[in-house]
Coordinates of C-alpha atoms in Angstrom, one line a residue:
X21 CA -22.6 13.2 -6.8
X22 CA -19.1 12.5 -5.8
X23 CA -17.9 8.9 -7.1
X24 CA -15.1 7.4 -5.2
X25 CA -13.6 4.4 -7.0
X26 CA -11.3 1.9 -6.5
X27 CA -9.0 1.1 -9.4
X28 CA -7.9 -2.5 -7.9
X29 CA -4.0 -3.7 -7.8
X30 CA -2.9 -4.4 -11.6
X31 CA -3.6 -2.2 -14.3
X32 CA -6.3 0.1 -15.8
X33 CA -8.2 -3.0 -16.7
X34 CA -8.8 -3.7 -13.3
X35 CA -11.1 -1.2 -12.6
X36 CA -15.2 -2.8 -12.2
X37 CA -17.9 -2.6 -14.8
X38 CA -19.5 -0.1 -12.5
X39 CA -16.5 2.1 -11.8
X40 CA -16.0 2.4 -15.2
X41 CA -19.6 3.2 -15.9
X42 CA -19.2 6.0 -13.3
X43 CA -16.2 7.3 -14.7
X44 CA -17.6 7.7 -18.0
X45 CA -20.5 9.9 -17.0
X46 CA -18.7 12.1 -14.8
X47 CA -17.9 15.6 -16.0
X48 CA -14.3 15.7 -14.1
X49 CA -12.2 12.6 -13.1
X50 CA -9.5 13.3 -10.3
X51 CA -6.7 10.5 -9.4
X52 CA -5.5 10.4 -6.1
X53 CA -1.7 11.1 -7.1
X54 CA 0.6 10.5 -4.1
X55 CA 0.0 6.4 -4.5
X56 CA -2.1 6.2 -7.6
X57 CA 0.3 5.8 -10.5
X58 CA 2.8 3.5 -8.4
X59 CA 0.8 0.2 -9.0
X60 CA 0.6 0.9 -12.6
X61 CA 4.3 0.1 -12.7
X62 CA 5.5 3.4 -12.4
X63 CA 4.8 4.0 -16.1
X64 CA 5.5 7.3 -17.5
X65 CA 2.5 6.8 -19.8
X66 CA 0.3 5.5 -16.9
X67 CA -2.0 8.2 -17.0
X68 CA -2.6 8.5 -20.8
X69 CA -3.4 5.1 -20.5
X70 CA -6.2 5.7 -18.4
X71 CA -7.0 8.5 -20.1
X72 CA -7.6 6.6 -23.4
X73 CA -9.8 4.0 -21.5
X74 CA -12.0 6.6 -20.0
X75 CA -12.1 8.7 -23.2
X76 CA -11.6 12.0 -20.9
X77 CA -8.7 13.8 -19.3
X78 CA -7.6 12.8 -15.9
X79 CA -6.6 15.4 -13.0
X80 CA -3.9 14.5 -10.8
X81 CA -4.9 15.2 -7.2
X82 CA -1.9 15.2 -5.2
X83 CA -1.3 15.3 -1.0
X84 CA -1.6 18.5 -0.7
X85 CA -4.8 19.1 -3.2
X86 CA -6.2 15.9 -1.1
X87 CA -5.3 17.4 2.2
X88 CA -5.8 21.0 2.0
X89 CA -8.0 21.8 -1.3
X90 CA -10.3 19.2 -1.2
X91 CA -13.4 21.4 -0.8
X92 CA -12.7 22.7 -4.3
X93 CA -13.5 19.0 -5.6
X94 CA -16.7 18.8 -3.5
X95 CA -18.0 22.1 -4.5
X96 CA -17.8 20.8 -8.0
X97 CA -19.4 17.7 -6.8
X98 CA -22.3 19.5 -5.6
X99 CA -23.5 20.6 -9.2
X100 CA -22.4 17.8 -11.3
X101 CA -20.9 14.4 -11.1
X102 CA -17.1 14.1 -9.9
X103 CA -15.1 10.9 -9.8
X104 CA -12.2 10.3 -7.3
X105 CA -10.0 7.5 -8.2
X106 CA -8.2 5.5 -5.7
X107 CA -5.8 2.6 -6.2
X108 CA -6.9 -0.8 -4.7
X109 CA -10.2 0.0 -2.7
X110 CA -11.3 3.5 -1.2
X111 CA -11.0 2.0 2.0
X112 CA -8.3 -0.2 2.0
X113 CA -4.8 0.6 3.1
X114 CA -5.0 4.3 2.1
X115 CA -8.4 4.9 3.9
X116 CA -10.6 8.1 2.4
X117 CA -12.8 8.3 5.6
X118 CA -12.1 12.2 6.0
X119 CA -13.1 12.6 2.3
X120 CA -16.5 10.9 2.9
X121 CA -17.2 13.0 6.0
X122 CA -16.3 16.2 4.6
X123 CA -18.6 15.6 1.5
X124 CA -21.7 14.5 4.0
X125 CA -20.8 17.6 6.2
X126 CA -21.0 20.0 2.7
X127 CA -24.3 17.9 1.9
X128 CA -22.6 16.1 -1.4
X129 CA -23.7 12.7 -2.2
X130 CA -21.3 10.0 -2.2
X131 CA -21.3 6.7 -4.1
X132 CA -18.6 4.1 -3.5
X133 CA -17.3 1.7 -6.0
X134 CA -15.1 -1.2 -4.2
X135 CA -12.7 -2.8 -5.8
X136 CA -9.8 -5.4 -4.6
X137 CA -6.9 -4.0 -2.2
X138 CA -3.8 -5.2 -0.6
X139 CA -5.9 -6.2 2.5
X140 CA -7.4 -8.8 0.8
X141 CA -4.9 -9.8 -2.2
X142 CA -2.5 -10.9 0.2
X143 CA -4.7 -14.2 0.9
X144 CA -3.2 -15.3 -2.4
X145 CA -0.2 -16.8 -0.3
X146 CA -2.3 -18.6 1.4
X147 CA -2.4 -17.6 4.8
X148 CA -6.0 -17.0 5.8
X149 CA -7.4 -13.5 6.0
X150 CA -9.3 -14.2 9.3
X151 CA -6.2 -15.2 11.2
X152 CA -4.6 -11.5 10.9
X153 CA -4.1 -9.2 13.5
X154 CA -3.6 -5.3 13.5
X155 CA -1.9 -4.1 10.3
X156 CA 0.9 -2.2 10.7
X157 CA 3.1 0.8 8.7
X158 CA 6.8 0.5 8.8
X159 CA 8.4 4.2 7.9
X160 CA 11.9 5.1 6.7
X161 CA 14.0 5.7 9.6
X162 CA 16.3 8.7 9.6
X163 CA 19.3 9.6 11.5
X164 CA 17.2 11.4 14.1
X165 CA 13.6 9.9 13.7
X166 CA 13.1 6.2 13.9
X167 CA 10.0 5.3 15.2
X168 CA 8.9 2.0 16.6
X169 CA 5.5 2.0 17.6
X170 CA 4.8 -0.8 15.3
X171 CA 6.7 -2.9 17.6
X172 CA 4.1 -3.6 20.3
X173 CA 1.4 -4.3 17.7
X174 CA 3.5 -6.8 16.1
X175 CA 4.2 -8.4 19.5
X176 CA 0.5 -8.4 20.6
X177 CA 0.0 -10.2 17.2
X178 CA 2.5 -12.9 17.5
X179 CA 1.8 -13.5 21.2
X180 CA -1.9 -14.4 19.8
X181 CA -0.5 -16.5 17.1
X182 CA -1.9 -14.1 14.1
X183 CA -0.1 -12.8 10.9
X184 CA 0.8 -9.3 10.6
X185 CA 0.7 -7.4 7.5
X186 CA 3.5 -4.6 7.4
X187 CA 2.6 -1.8 4.7
X188 CA 5.8 -0.2 3.8
X189 CA 6.5 3.4 3.7
X190 CA 6.2 5.4 0.1
X191 CA 7.2 8.9 0.3
X192 CA 6.3 10.9 -3.0
X193 CA 6.2 14.6 -3.2
X194 CA 7.7 14.9 0.3
X195 CA 9.0 18.7 0.8
X196 CA 12.4 19.0 2.3
X197 CA 12.9 20.3 5.9
X198 CA 15.5 23.0 4.6
X199 CA 12.7 24.1 2.0
X200 CA 10.0 24.4 5.0
X201 CA 12.1 26.2 7.1
X202 CA 12.8 28.8 3.8
X203 CA 9.0 28.8 3.2
X204 CA 9.2 27.6 -0.1
X205 CA 8.8 23.8 -0.5
X206 CA 11.5 22.1 -2.7
X207 CA 10.6 18.0 -2.9
X208 CA 12.4 15.3 -2.0
X209 CA 12.6 12.4 -5.0
X210 CA 10.2 9.7 -4.6
X211 CA 11.2 6.9 -2.3
X212 CA 9.5 3.4 -1.9
X213 CA 10.6 1.0 0.8
X214 CA 11.9 -2.4 0.2
X215 CA 11.3 -5.5 1.6
X216 CA 15.0 -5.8 2.3
X217 CA 15.1 -2.3 4.4
X218 CA 11.9 -3.3 6.1
X219 CA 13.5 -6.1 7.8
X220 CA 16.4 -4.4 8.5
X221 CA 14.6 -2.0 10.6
X222 CA 12.4 -4.7 12.0
X223 CA 15.5 -6.6 13.5
X224 CA 17.1 -3.0 14.5
X225 CA 13.8 -2.1 16.5
X226 CA 13.6 -6.2 18.2
X227 CA 17.7 -5.8 19.3
X228 CA 16.5 -2.3 20.8
X229 CA 13.5 -3.7 22.7
X230 CA 14.9 -7.2 23.1
X231 CA 11.1 -9.1 23.8
X232 CA 11.9 -11.8 21.1
X233 CA 8.7 -10.6 19.3
X234 CA 10.3 -11.9 16.3
X235 CA 14.0 -12.6 14.8
X236 CA 15.9 -13.5 11.9
X237 CA 14.5 -17.1 11.8
X238 CA 10.8 -15.9 12.1
X239 CA 8.7 -17.0 8.7
X240 CA 7.6 -14.3 6.4
X241 CA 6.3 -13.6 3.3
X242 CA 7.4 -10.7 1.0
X243 CA 5.3 -9.6 -1.8
X244 CA 6.3 -7.2 -4.8
X245 CA 4.0 -5.8 -7.2
X246 CA 1.0 -7.7 -5.7
X247 CA -2.1 -8.1 -8.5
X248 CA 0.1 -7.0 -11.2
X249 CA 1.6 -9.9 -14.0
X250 CA 4.6 -9.8 -13.0
X251 CA 4.0 -10.0 -9.2
X252 CA 6.5 -11.7 -6.7
X253 CA 5.7 -13.8 -4.0
X254 CA 8.7 -15.5 -1.8
X255 CA 8.2 -17.2 1.7
X256 CA 11.2 -17.8 4.0
X257 CA 12.8 -16.6 7.2
X258 CA 13.8 -12.9 7.3
X259 CA 17.2 -13.8 7.1
X260 CA 16.5 -15.4 3.5
X261 CA 14.1 -12.7 2.2
X262 CA 16.5 -9.8 3.2
X263 CA 18.7 -11.3 0.5
X264 CA 16.3 -11.4 -2.3
X265 CA 15.9 -8.6 -5.2
X266 CA 12.2 -8.2 -5.0
X267 CA 12.8 -5.4 -7.9
X268 CA 10.2 -2.9 -8.7
X269 CA 7.8 -1.3 -6.1
X270 CA 5.3 -1.5 -4.5
X271 CA 6.5 -4.3 -1.7
X272 CA 4.7 -5.3 1.6
X273 CA 5.5 -7.9 4.0
X274 CA 3.4 -10.3 6.4
X275 CA 5.1 -11.9 9.4
X276 CA 3.8 -15.5 9.8
X277 CA 2.1 -16.2 13.0
X278 CA 0.7 -19.5 14.0
X279 CA -0.1 -21.5 10.8
X280 CA -3.1 -23.9 10.3
X281 CA -1.7 -27.4 8.3
X282 CA -3.7 -25.9 5.0
X283 CA -1.8 -22.8 5.4
X284 CA 1.8 -24.4 5.5
X285 CA 0.9 -26.6 2.4
X286 CA 0.3 -23.1 0.1
X287 CA 3.2 -21.4 1.8
X288 CA 5.0 -24.6 0.4
X289 CA 4.7 -23.2 -3.2
X290 CA 6.5 -20.0 -2.7
X291 CA 9.3 -20.8 -0.2
X292 CA 12.9 -20.6 -1.1
X293 CA 14.9 -23.2 -2.3
X294 CA 18.5 -23.8 -2.6
X295 CA 17.5 -24.6 -6.4
X296 CA 15.5 -21.6 -6.7
X297 CA 16.4 -18.9 -4.1
X298 CA 14.3 -16.1 -5.6
X299 CA 11.1 -18.3 -6.2
X300 CA 8.4 -16.1 -7.7
X301 CA 4.6 -16.7 -7.6
X302 CA 2.6 -15.2 -10.7
X303 CA -0.8 -16.1 -9.5
X304 CA -2.1 -19.0 -7.7
X305 CA 0.2 -21.9 -7.7

C-alpha cells in the first residue's frame, strides 16, 4: 500500500491520528522535500523532529526523485507499506494526482489521508471560500522571462466579483541555466517570493495590460506562515501591503473581490491602522 499523507500547515503535531497510525506501520517513509520542510519554519532540525515523533527515519524525496524516479518508490509499495508525506493536503496547492495515476497503472493500492491546506486555511480571514474564483500562481520574474498568464484569470475573477488566491513562487533545488548547459547540475540558493515582490509584479503586469483588473487601491489580504503559531494576516490595499514586513516564508496573497457585509466585518480585525501598521492575526480574532 502507498499512503499519501497530508501533514497540515503548522508543525509536526498537525498530522491527523489516522495519518500518524499509517506512518507508524509503514516500512519506509518519504517526505516531499521541495516544499515540505518549509512550513515547519525552515527549521534545521525539522526533519529530526518528525523522526522523533514517528520513531523511524524519513527519506527526503526532492523534485528530481518525485518527477523522475518515483517508480522506485511505487515498486517498494507493491510489496510493503510505504508512506509519502506532503505538507498541507495531498491534493491541495501542490497536487499529486500524477503520483496516484502512476501508482494505479502499476497496480499499487493507494490510501490518501487528508489534512488542512492553504486552500481552506485562508478562510480564517473571513472571506467565504465559496466566493473564490480560480487560483493563480505568481512566478518570479527574470530579466528575460516575465510571464503574465495569471492576469486574465484575475481579471475574470474580478469581473465576476470573486476573490483570487495567489500562490507565490517557491524555488528550491532549481538547477542554474549555466550548469544545465554544461551538463552538470548546480543549484540556485532557495528563494521564496514575498507578498511585497508579488504585488510589485502584479502592478507591473497591470501597467502592461492596462485593463484595470486591479490597482494600488485594490483591497487584498496577505498571509505569512499560515497555520503556524506565528502566522501573520494583514488586510489592506496593495499600496499598504507592499510596505509591510511579513517576515519569514511561506507567503500567499488574496485579491479581494466583491464582499458580503459579514466578510467586511471579519476583515476589519486584520486591517492596517495608523496605530498598528503591521497588525497580526494569530488565530481567530
